[in-house]
Amino acid sequence: MVRKAPLDTPSSTVEDYLMEIYDMSRAGQPVIAARLTDKMGVAAPTVWNTVHRMQRDGHVDIDDHSKEITLSATGFKAAESIKRRHLLTERLLVDILGLDWADAHEEAHLIEHTITPRVEAKIMAKLGNPTTCPHGNPMPGLEPAMRPTTRPLSTAKAGEAWDIDGINEPAEENHELMTFYQRNGFVPGAHIVVKDVASYNSTMTVEVGGQEVTLGMVAAENLRIVIEPPAKTPALSL
C-alpha cells in the first residue's frame, strides 16, 4: 500500500520556493519575483503562477504596492521544516556517510523532500542535535543570542587574525566556489591570518592551515569571521 502525503503538505516545488524565500529573508534581501526567477531558473510567468497559488493556499503574502513576497505564519513554519530537513541531510551526508563537504548542498536538495518528521527526529538524535549545517549556517529555531557576532572576511585588514564561522547560504549554490573553500581549508572553525589586502585588484591573501591563499573579494565576502562568541550555549527550540 502506497501512503500519500496529507492534502495540506506542500509539494516539492512549493517547498523549493518556500526555502528560497526563507533563505532570502534570512539574508536580509527583499523577496521579489525577479529574484525568485533568477533563483528558480524558470520563466517569470511560471514564478508568478506558483507564487499566486502559494498566496491562495496561505503560504505567502504579496504586498499590493511593492509586490514584495513574504512568508505567512503557515508558510514560515513549513519553510523552517524544509530548511531543517535540508541542513540535517547535509549533516548526515558529511558526518555519517563521509560525502565531500562541497557536495553536500546539492545532494541534500535531492533527498530533503522525502524525509518525514519521524525520520527527521531520528536523524537529529543520531547526530547529537546539531545547531548548524556543515557549512556553519544555523538550524531553524536557534536563538540569535546563541549565535556568534560575525562580519565578512572581506572587511578584515592585514595583520588581523580570525576564526571562520561559516559560509553564507547563497554561496552554497556555487559548487566551484564551495570546492575552492574546501580545498583550501576555508571551513567553520578554521583560524586565518590576513597577510595582505590588495584593493587595486580586489584580492586578499590569508594564511590558513599553514599555507598562504589568495582569494577574490567576492569569495571573501561570503566567508563569515567571528567577532564575538555566542552569549550562551547553543540550543534548539523546535
PDB file of C-alpha atoms in Angstrom:
ATOM      1  CA  MET A   1       0.000   0.000   0.000  1.00  0.00           C
ATOM      2  CA  VAL A   2       1.399   3.400  -1.032  1.00  0.00           C
ATOM      3  CA  ARG A   3       0.994   6.114   1.567  1.00  0.00           C
ATOM      4  CA  LYS A   4       0.055   9.514   0.228  1.00  0.00           C
ATOM      5  CA  ALA A   5       1.149  12.815   1.724  1.00  0.00           C
ATOM      6  CA  PRO A   6      -1.535  14.739   3.612  1.00  0.00           C
ATOM      7  CA  LEU A   7      -3.505  17.126   1.431  1.00  0.00           C
ATOM      8  CA  ASP A   8      -2.097  20.153   3.250  1.00  0.00           C
ATOM      9  CA  THR A   9       1.526  19.061   2.747  1.00  0.00           C
ATOM     10  CA  PRO A  10       3.294  21.392   0.261  1.00  0.00           C
ATOM     11  CA  SER A  11       4.505  19.844  -2.987  1.00  0.00           C
ATOM     12  CA  SER A  12       8.249  19.555  -3.569  1.00  0.00           C
ATOM     13  CA  THR A  13       8.043  22.544  -5.927  1.00  0.00           C
ATOM     14  CA  VAL A  14       6.324  24.689  -3.302  1.00  0.00           C
ATOM     15  CA  GLU A  15       8.864  23.526  -0.713  1.00  0.00           C
ATOM     16  CA  ASP A  16      11.662  24.715  -3.029  1.00  0.00           C
ATOM     17  CA  TYR A  17      10.018  28.140  -3.279  1.00  0.00           C
ATOM     18  CA  LEU A  18       9.443  28.283   0.471  1.00  0.00           C
ATOM     19  CA  MET A  19      13.099  27.565   1.189  1.00  0.00           C
ATOM     20  CA  GLU A  20      14.315  30.155  -1.335  1.00  0.00           C
ATOM     21  CA  ILE A  21      12.024  32.813   0.162  1.00  0.00           C
ATOM     22  CA  TYR A  22      13.142  31.796   3.652  1.00  0.00           C
ATOM     23  CA  ASP A  23      16.844  31.990   2.677  1.00  0.00           C
ATOM     24  CA  MET A  24      16.458  35.407   1.039  1.00  0.00           C
ATOM     25  CA  SER A  25      14.588  36.745   4.050  1.00  0.00           C
ATOM     26  CA  ARG A  26      17.195  35.309   6.436  1.00  0.00           C
ATOM     27  CA  ALA A  27      19.897  37.055   4.381  1.00  0.00           C
ATOM     28  CA  GLY A  28      18.005  40.358   4.687  1.00  0.00           C
ATOM     29  CA  GLN A  29      17.085  40.515   0.992  1.00  0.00           C
ATOM     30  CA  PRO A  30      13.618  41.738  -0.039  1.00  0.00           C
ATOM     31  CA  VAL A  31      11.898  38.913  -1.935  1.00  0.00           C
ATOM     32  CA  ILE A  32      10.502  39.959  -5.293  1.00  0.00           C
ATOM     33  CA  ALA A  33       9.510  37.867  -8.307  1.00  0.00           C
ATOM     34  CA  ALA A  34      12.600  38.870 -10.317  1.00  0.00           C
ATOM     35  CA  ARG A  35      14.929  37.480  -7.642  1.00  0.00           C
ATOM     36  CA  LEU A  36      12.900  34.273  -7.419  1.00  0.00           C
ATOM     37  CA  THR A  37      13.019  33.925 -11.201  1.00  0.00           C
ATOM     38  CA  ASP A  38      16.829  34.081 -11.114  1.00  0.00           C
ATOM     39  CA  LYS A  39      16.999  31.576  -8.253  1.00  0.00           C
ATOM     40  CA  MET A  40      14.470  29.067  -9.561  1.00  0.00           C
ATOM     41  CA  GLY A  41      15.737  29.108 -13.148  1.00  0.00           C
ATOM     42  CA  VAL A  42      12.274  29.231 -14.716  1.00  0.00           C
ATOM     43  CA  ALA A  43      10.303  31.824 -16.677  1.00  0.00           C
ATOM     44  CA  ALA A  44       8.801  34.795 -14.852  1.00  0.00           C
ATOM     45  CA  PRO A  45       5.171  33.769 -15.602  1.00  0.00           C
ATOM     46  CA  THR A  46       5.857  30.355 -14.041  1.00  0.00           C
ATOM     47  CA  VAL A  47       7.181  32.011 -10.899  1.00  0.00           C
ATOM     48  CA  TRP A  48       4.191  34.323 -10.625  1.00  0.00           C
ATOM     49  CA  ASN A  49       1.738  31.461 -11.180  1.00  0.00           C
ATOM     50  CA  THR A  50       3.400  29.438  -8.416  1.00  0.00           C
ATOM     51  CA  VAL A  51       3.597  32.405  -6.029  1.00  0.00           C
ATOM     52  CA  HIS A  52      -0.079  33.231  -6.574  1.00  0.00           C
ATOM     53  CA  ARG A  53      -1.008  29.604  -5.848  1.00  0.00           C
ATOM     54  CA  MET A  54       1.057  29.823  -2.676  1.00  0.00           C
ATOM     55  CA  GLN A  55      -0.807  33.020  -1.761  1.00  0.00           C
ATOM     56  CA  ARG A  56      -4.128  31.275  -2.389  1.00  0.00           C
ATOM     57  CA  ASP A  57      -3.062  28.383  -0.147  1.00  0.00           C
ATOM     58  CA  GLY A  58      -1.988  30.736   2.645  1.00  0.00           C
ATOM     59  CA  HIS A  59       1.782  30.230   2.413  1.00  0.00           C
ATOM     60  CA  VAL A  60       2.787  33.755   1.353  1.00  0.00           C
ATOM     61  CA  ASP A  61       1.547  37.322   1.348  1.00  0.00           C
ATOM     62  CA  ILE A  62       2.141  39.743  -1.534  1.00  0.00           C
ATOM     63  CA  ASP A  63       2.296  43.465  -0.917  1.00  0.00           C
ATOM     64  CA  ASP A  64      -0.108  45.232  -3.316  1.00  0.00           C
ATOM     65  CA  HIS A  65       2.218  48.207  -3.792  1.00  0.00           C
ATOM     66  CA  SER A  66       5.806  46.896  -3.691  1.00  0.00           C
ATOM     67  CA  LYS A  67       4.956  43.335  -4.813  1.00  0.00           C
ATOM     68  CA  GLU A  68       7.297  42.081  -2.095  1.00  0.00           C
ATOM     69  CA  ILE A  69       6.660  38.447  -1.169  1.00  0.00           C
ATOM     70  CA  THR A  70       6.694  37.446   2.492  1.00  0.00           C
ATOM     71  CA  LEU A  71       6.011  34.188   4.282  1.00  0.00           C
ATOM     72  CA  SER A  72       2.776  33.879   6.226  1.00  0.00           C
ATOM     73  CA  ALA A  73       2.828  32.189   9.633  1.00  0.00           C
ATOM     74  CA  THR A  74       1.870  28.921   7.929  1.00  0.00           C
ATOM     75  CA  GLY A  75       4.464  29.404   5.216  1.00  0.00           C
ATOM     76  CA  PHE A  76       7.170  30.266   7.722  1.00  0.00           C
ATOM     77  CA  LYS A  77       6.523  27.083   9.688  1.00  0.00           C
ATOM     78  CA  ALA A  78       6.632  24.997   6.506  1.00  0.00           C
ATOM     79  CA  ALA A  79       9.798  26.776   5.336  1.00  0.00           C
ATOM     80  CA  GLU A  80      11.551  26.131   8.652  1.00  0.00           C
ATOM     81  CA  SER A  81      10.630  22.460   8.362  1.00  0.00           C
ATOM     82  CA  ILE A  82      12.087  22.008   4.880  1.00  0.00           C
ATOM     83  CA  LYS A  83      15.148  24.093   5.771  1.00  0.00           C
ATOM     84  CA  ARG A  84      15.827  21.992   8.860  1.00  0.00           C
ATOM     85  CA  ARG A  85      15.456  18.793   6.815  1.00  0.00           C
ATOM     86  CA  HIS A  86      17.897  20.152   4.244  1.00  0.00           C
ATOM     87  CA  LEU A  87      20.532  21.115   6.820  1.00  0.00           C
ATOM     88  CA  LEU A  88      20.137  17.839   8.697  1.00  0.00           C
ATOM     89  CA  THR A  89      20.545  15.932   5.444  1.00  0.00           C
ATOM     90  CA  GLU A  90      23.778  17.825   4.773  1.00  0.00           C
ATOM     91  CA  ARG A  91      24.980  16.806   8.248  1.00  0.00           C
ATOM     92  CA  LEU A  92      24.001  13.185   7.660  1.00  0.00           C
ATOM     93  CA  LEU A  93      25.803  13.076   4.315  1.00  0.00           C
ATOM     94  CA  VAL A  94      29.005  14.647   5.648  1.00  0.00           C
ATOM     95  CA  ASP A  95      29.213  13.384   9.239  1.00  0.00           C
ATOM     96  CA  ILE A  96      27.890   9.850   8.791  1.00  0.00           C
ATOM     97  CA  LEU A  97      28.353   8.961   5.111  1.00  0.00           C
ATOM     98  CA  GLY A  98      31.589  10.899   4.560  1.00  0.00           C
ATOM     99  CA  LEU A  99      30.426  12.826   1.497  1.00  0.00           C
ATOM    100  CA  ASP A 100      32.642  15.714   0.421  1.00  0.00           C
ATOM    101  CA  TRP A 101      31.747  18.912   2.268  1.00  0.00           C
ATOM    102  CA  ALA A 102      31.460  20.846  -1.011  1.00  0.00           C
ATOM    103  CA  ASP A 103      28.975  18.340  -2.478  1.00  0.00           C
ATOM    104  CA  ALA A 104      26.581  18.188   0.472  1.00  0.00           C
ATOM    105  CA  HIS A 105      24.286  21.060  -0.532  1.00  0.00           C
ATOM    106  CA  GLU A 106      23.479  19.707  -3.989  1.00  0.00           C
ATOM    107  CA  GLU A 107      22.955  16.138  -2.795  1.00  0.00           C
ATOM    108  CA  ALA A 108      20.801  17.204   0.171  1.00  0.00           C
ATOM    109  CA  HIS A 109      18.478  19.037  -2.195  1.00  0.00           C
ATOM    110  CA  LEU A 110      17.703  15.714  -3.913  1.00  0.00           C
ATOM    111  CA  ILE A 111      16.826  13.990  -0.627  1.00  0.00           C
ATOM    112  CA  GLU A 112      15.214  16.590   1.660  1.00  0.00           C
ATOM    113  CA  HIS A 113      11.675  16.265   0.269  1.00  0.00           C
ATOM    114  CA  THR A 114      11.469  12.566   1.153  1.00  0.00           C
ATOM    115  CA  ILE A 115      12.265  12.953   4.860  1.00  0.00           C
ATOM    116  CA  THR A 116       9.285  12.550   7.179  1.00  0.00           C
ATOM    117  CA  PRO A 117       9.019  14.137  10.653  1.00  0.00           C
ATOM    118  CA  ARG A 118       9.704  10.720  12.205  1.00  0.00           C
ATOM    119  CA  VAL A 119      12.901  10.268  10.195  1.00  0.00           C
ATOM    120  CA  GLU A 120      13.879  13.889  10.859  1.00  0.00           C
ATOM    121  CA  ALA A 121      13.695  13.291  14.612  1.00  0.00           C
ATOM    122  CA  LYS A 122      15.812  10.140  14.274  1.00  0.00           C
ATOM    123  CA  ILE A 123      18.465  11.948  12.242  1.00  0.00           C
ATOM    124  CA  MET A 124      18.529  14.809  14.738  1.00  0.00           C
ATOM    125  CA  ALA A 125      19.054  12.395  17.631  1.00  0.00           C
ATOM    126  CA  LYS A 126      21.651  10.343  15.734  1.00  0.00           C
ATOM    127  CA  LEU A 127      23.673  13.478  15.010  1.00  0.00           C
ATOM    128  CA  GLY A 128      23.501  14.722  18.593  1.00  0.00           C
ATOM    129  CA  ASN A 129      21.148  17.659  17.953  1.00  0.00           C
ATOM    130  CA  PRO A 130      23.467  19.758  15.760  1.00  0.00           C
ATOM    131  CA  THR A 131      22.921  23.515  15.783  1.00  0.00           C
ATOM    132  CA  THR A 132      24.455  24.225  12.349  1.00  0.00           C
ATOM    133  CA  CYS A 133      24.897  22.615   8.968  1.00  0.00           C
ATOM    134  CA  PRO A 134      28.424  21.526   7.909  1.00  0.00           C
ATOM    135  CA  HIS A 135      28.935  24.987   6.401  1.00  0.00           C
ATOM    136  CA  GLY A 136      28.188  26.791   9.668  1.00  0.00           C
ATOM    137  CA  ASN A 137      24.664  28.031   8.965  1.00  0.00           C
ATOM    138  CA  PRO A 138      22.233  27.811  11.910  1.00  0.00           C
ATOM    139  CA  MET A 139      19.374  25.369  12.169  1.00  0.00           C
ATOM    140  CA  PRO A 140      15.919  26.980  12.257  1.00  0.00           C
ATOM    141  CA  GLY A 141      14.876  27.582  15.868  1.00  0.00           C
ATOM    142  CA  LEU A 142      18.311  28.649  17.082  1.00  0.00           C
ATOM    143  CA  GLU A 143      18.004  31.865  19.106  1.00  0.00           C
ATOM    144  CA  PRO A 144      20.061  34.813  17.769  1.00  0.00           C
ATOM    145  CA  ALA A 145      21.740  35.213  21.177  1.00  0.00           C
ATOM    146  CA  MET A 146      23.128  31.715  20.761  1.00  0.00           C
ATOM    147  CA  ARG A 147      24.948  32.668  17.554  1.00  0.00           C
ATOM    148  CA  PRO A 148      28.306  34.470  17.417  1.00  0.00           C
ATOM    149  CA  THR A 149      28.580  38.024  16.131  1.00  0.00           C
ATOM    150  CA  THR A 150      30.154  37.931  12.695  1.00  0.00           C
ATOM    151  CA  ARG A 151      31.162  40.061   9.748  1.00  0.00           C
ATOM    152  CA  PRO A 152      32.500  39.280   6.251  1.00  0.00           C
ATOM    153  CA  LEU A 153      36.154  38.317   5.862  1.00  0.00           C
ATOM    154  CA  SER A 154      36.346  40.991   3.150  1.00  0.00           C
ATOM    155  CA  THR A 155      36.219  43.663   5.897  1.00  0.00           C
ATOM    156  CA  ALA A 156      39.368  42.369   7.628  1.00  0.00           C
ATOM    157  CA  LYS A 157      42.685  44.214   7.490  1.00  0.00           C
ATOM    158  CA  ALA A 158      46.244  42.994   7.041  1.00  0.00           C
ATOM    159  CA  GLY A 159      47.726  41.647  10.262  1.00  0.00           C
ATOM    160  CA  GLU A 160      44.403  40.609  11.788  1.00  0.00           C
ATOM    161  CA  ALA A 161      43.674  37.020  12.862  1.00  0.00           C
ATOM    162  CA  TRP A 162      40.193  35.497  12.960  1.00  0.00           C
ATOM    163  CA  ASP A 163      38.266  32.222  13.140  1.00  0.00           C
ATOM    164  CA  ILE A 164      35.824  31.320  10.379  1.00  0.00           C
ATOM    165  CA  ASP A 165      32.192  30.985  11.463  1.00  0.00           C
ATOM    166  CA  GLY A 166      30.753  29.744   8.198  1.00  0.00           C
ATOM    167  CA  ILE A 167      29.812  30.333   4.573  1.00  0.00           C
ATOM    168  CA  ASN A 168      26.878  32.499   3.538  1.00  0.00           C
ATOM    169  CA  GLU A 169      23.988  30.346   2.372  1.00  0.00           C
ATOM    170  CA  PRO A 170      23.682  31.789  -1.168  1.00  0.00           C
ATOM    171  CA  ALA A 171      27.309  30.783  -1.807  1.00  0.00           C
ATOM    172  CA  GLU A 172      26.406  27.129  -1.250  1.00  0.00           C
ATOM    173  CA  GLU A 173      24.715  27.186  -4.666  1.00  0.00           C
ATOM    174  CA  ASN A 174      28.127  27.773  -6.292  1.00  0.00           C
ATOM    175  CA  HIS A 175      29.758  24.345  -6.343  1.00  0.00           C
ATOM    176  CA  GLU A 176      33.023  25.640  -7.806  1.00  0.00           C
ATOM    177  CA  LEU A 177      33.336  28.188  -5.004  1.00  0.00           C
ATOM    178  CA  MET A 178      32.486  25.606  -2.339  1.00  0.00           C
ATOM    179  CA  THR A 179      35.150  23.286  -3.768  1.00  0.00           C
ATOM    180  CA  PHE A 180      37.668  26.151  -3.559  1.00  0.00           C
ATOM    181  CA  TYR A 181      36.748  26.719   0.098  1.00  0.00           C
ATOM    182  CA  GLN A 182      37.076  23.034   0.969  1.00  0.00           C
ATOM    183  CA  ARG A 183      40.324  22.512  -0.943  1.00  0.00           C
ATOM    184  CA  ASN A 184      41.965  25.458   0.807  1.00  0.00           C
ATOM    185  CA  GLY A 185      40.610  24.861   4.308  1.00  0.00           C
ATOM    186  CA  PHE A 186      38.084  27.714   4.497  1.00  0.00           C
ATOM    187  CA  VAL A 187      35.723  25.755   6.745  1.00  0.00           C
ATOM    188  CA  PRO A 188      33.952  26.589  10.031  1.00  0.00           C
ATOM    189  CA  GLY A 189      36.421  26.781  12.913  1.00  0.00           C
ATOM    190  CA  ALA A 190      39.490  27.363  10.724  1.00  0.00           C
ATOM    191  CA  HIS A 191      41.922  30.004  12.026  1.00  0.00           C
ATOM    192  CA  ILE A 192      43.147  32.528   9.482  1.00  0.00           C
ATOM    193  CA  VAL A 193      45.683  35.358   9.476  1.00  0.00           C
ATOM    194  CA  VAL A 194      45.271  38.160   6.946  1.00  0.00           C
ATOM    195  CA  LYS A 195      48.615  38.727   5.247  1.00  0.00           C
ATOM    196  CA  ASP A 196      47.710  41.309   2.615  1.00  0.00           C
ATOM    197  CA  VAL A 197      44.724  43.204   1.221  1.00  0.00           C
ATOM    198  CA  ALA A 198      45.200  44.362  -2.371  1.00  0.00           C
ATOM    199  CA  SER A 199      42.414  46.844  -3.062  1.00  0.00           C
ATOM    200  CA  TYR A 200      43.807  47.620  -6.525  1.00  0.00           C
ATOM    201  CA  ASN A 201      42.809  44.180  -7.817  1.00  0.00           C
ATOM    202  CA  SER A 202      40.160  43.239  -5.231  1.00  0.00           C
ATOM    203  CA  THR A 203      42.030  40.334  -3.655  1.00  0.00           C
ATOM    204  CA  MET A 204      43.346  39.400  -0.234  1.00  0.00           C
ATOM    205  CA  THR A 205      45.965  36.901   0.845  1.00  0.00           C
ATOM    206  CA  VAL A 206      45.481  34.941   4.054  1.00  0.00           C
ATOM    207  CA  GLU A 207      47.284  32.146   5.863  1.00  0.00           C
ATOM    208  CA  VAL A 208      45.059  29.168   6.586  1.00  0.00           C
ATOM    209  CA  GLY A 209      46.170  25.702   7.623  1.00  0.00           C
ATOM    210  CA  GLY A 210      49.829  26.663   7.307  1.00  0.00           C
ATOM    211  CA  GLN A 211      49.584  27.856   3.706  1.00  0.00           C
ATOM    212  CA  GLU A 212      49.020  31.228   2.059  1.00  0.00           C
ATOM    213  CA  VAL A 213      45.974  31.503  -0.198  1.00  0.00           C
ATOM    214  CA  THR A 214      44.872  34.438  -2.349  1.00  0.00           C
ATOM    215  CA  LEU A 215      41.150  34.873  -2.858  1.00  0.00           C
ATOM    216  CA  GLY A 216      38.940  37.426  -4.546  1.00  0.00           C
ATOM    217  CA  MET A 217      36.728  39.781  -2.570  1.00  0.00           C
ATOM    218  CA  VAL A 218      33.548  38.014  -3.706  1.00  0.00           C
ATOM    219  CA  ALA A 219      34.846  34.803  -2.142  1.00  0.00           C
ATOM    220  CA  ALA A 220      35.935  36.739   0.955  1.00  0.00           C
ATOM    221  CA  GLU A 221      32.528  38.428   1.291  1.00  0.00           C
ATOM    222  CA  ASN A 222      30.850  35.041   1.564  1.00  0.00           C
ATOM    223  CA  LEU A 223      33.055  33.889   4.449  1.00  0.00           C
ATOM    224  CA  ARG A 224      31.936  34.971   7.940  1.00  0.00           C
ATOM    225  CA  ILE A 225      34.504  35.598  10.668  1.00  0.00           C
ATOM    226  CA  VAL A 226      33.733  35.502  14.399  1.00  0.00           C
ATOM    227  CA  ILE A 227      33.873  38.880  16.140  1.00  0.00           C
ATOM    228  CA  GLU A 228      32.287  37.801  19.429  1.00  0.00           C
ATOM    229  CA  PRO A 229      31.381  34.281  20.645  1.00  0.00           C
ATOM    230  CA  PRO A 230      27.722  33.425  21.370  1.00  0.00           C
ATOM    231  CA  ALA A 231      26.202  34.785  24.567  1.00  0.00           C
ATOM    232  CA  LYS A 232      25.178  31.344  25.774  1.00  0.00           C
ATOM    233  CA  THR A 233      25.444  27.661  24.939  1.00  0.00           C
ATOM    234  CA  PRO A 234      23.566  26.911  21.690  1.00  0.00           C
ATOM    235  CA  ALA A 235      20.290  25.029  21.989  1.00  0.00           C
ATOM    236  CA  LEU A 236      17.433  24.470  19.597  1.00  0.00           C
ATOM    237  CA  SER A 237      13.794  25.311  20.218  1.00  0.00           C
ATOM    238  CA  LEU A 238      11.938  23.145  17.745  1.00  0.00           C
TER     239      LEU A 238
END
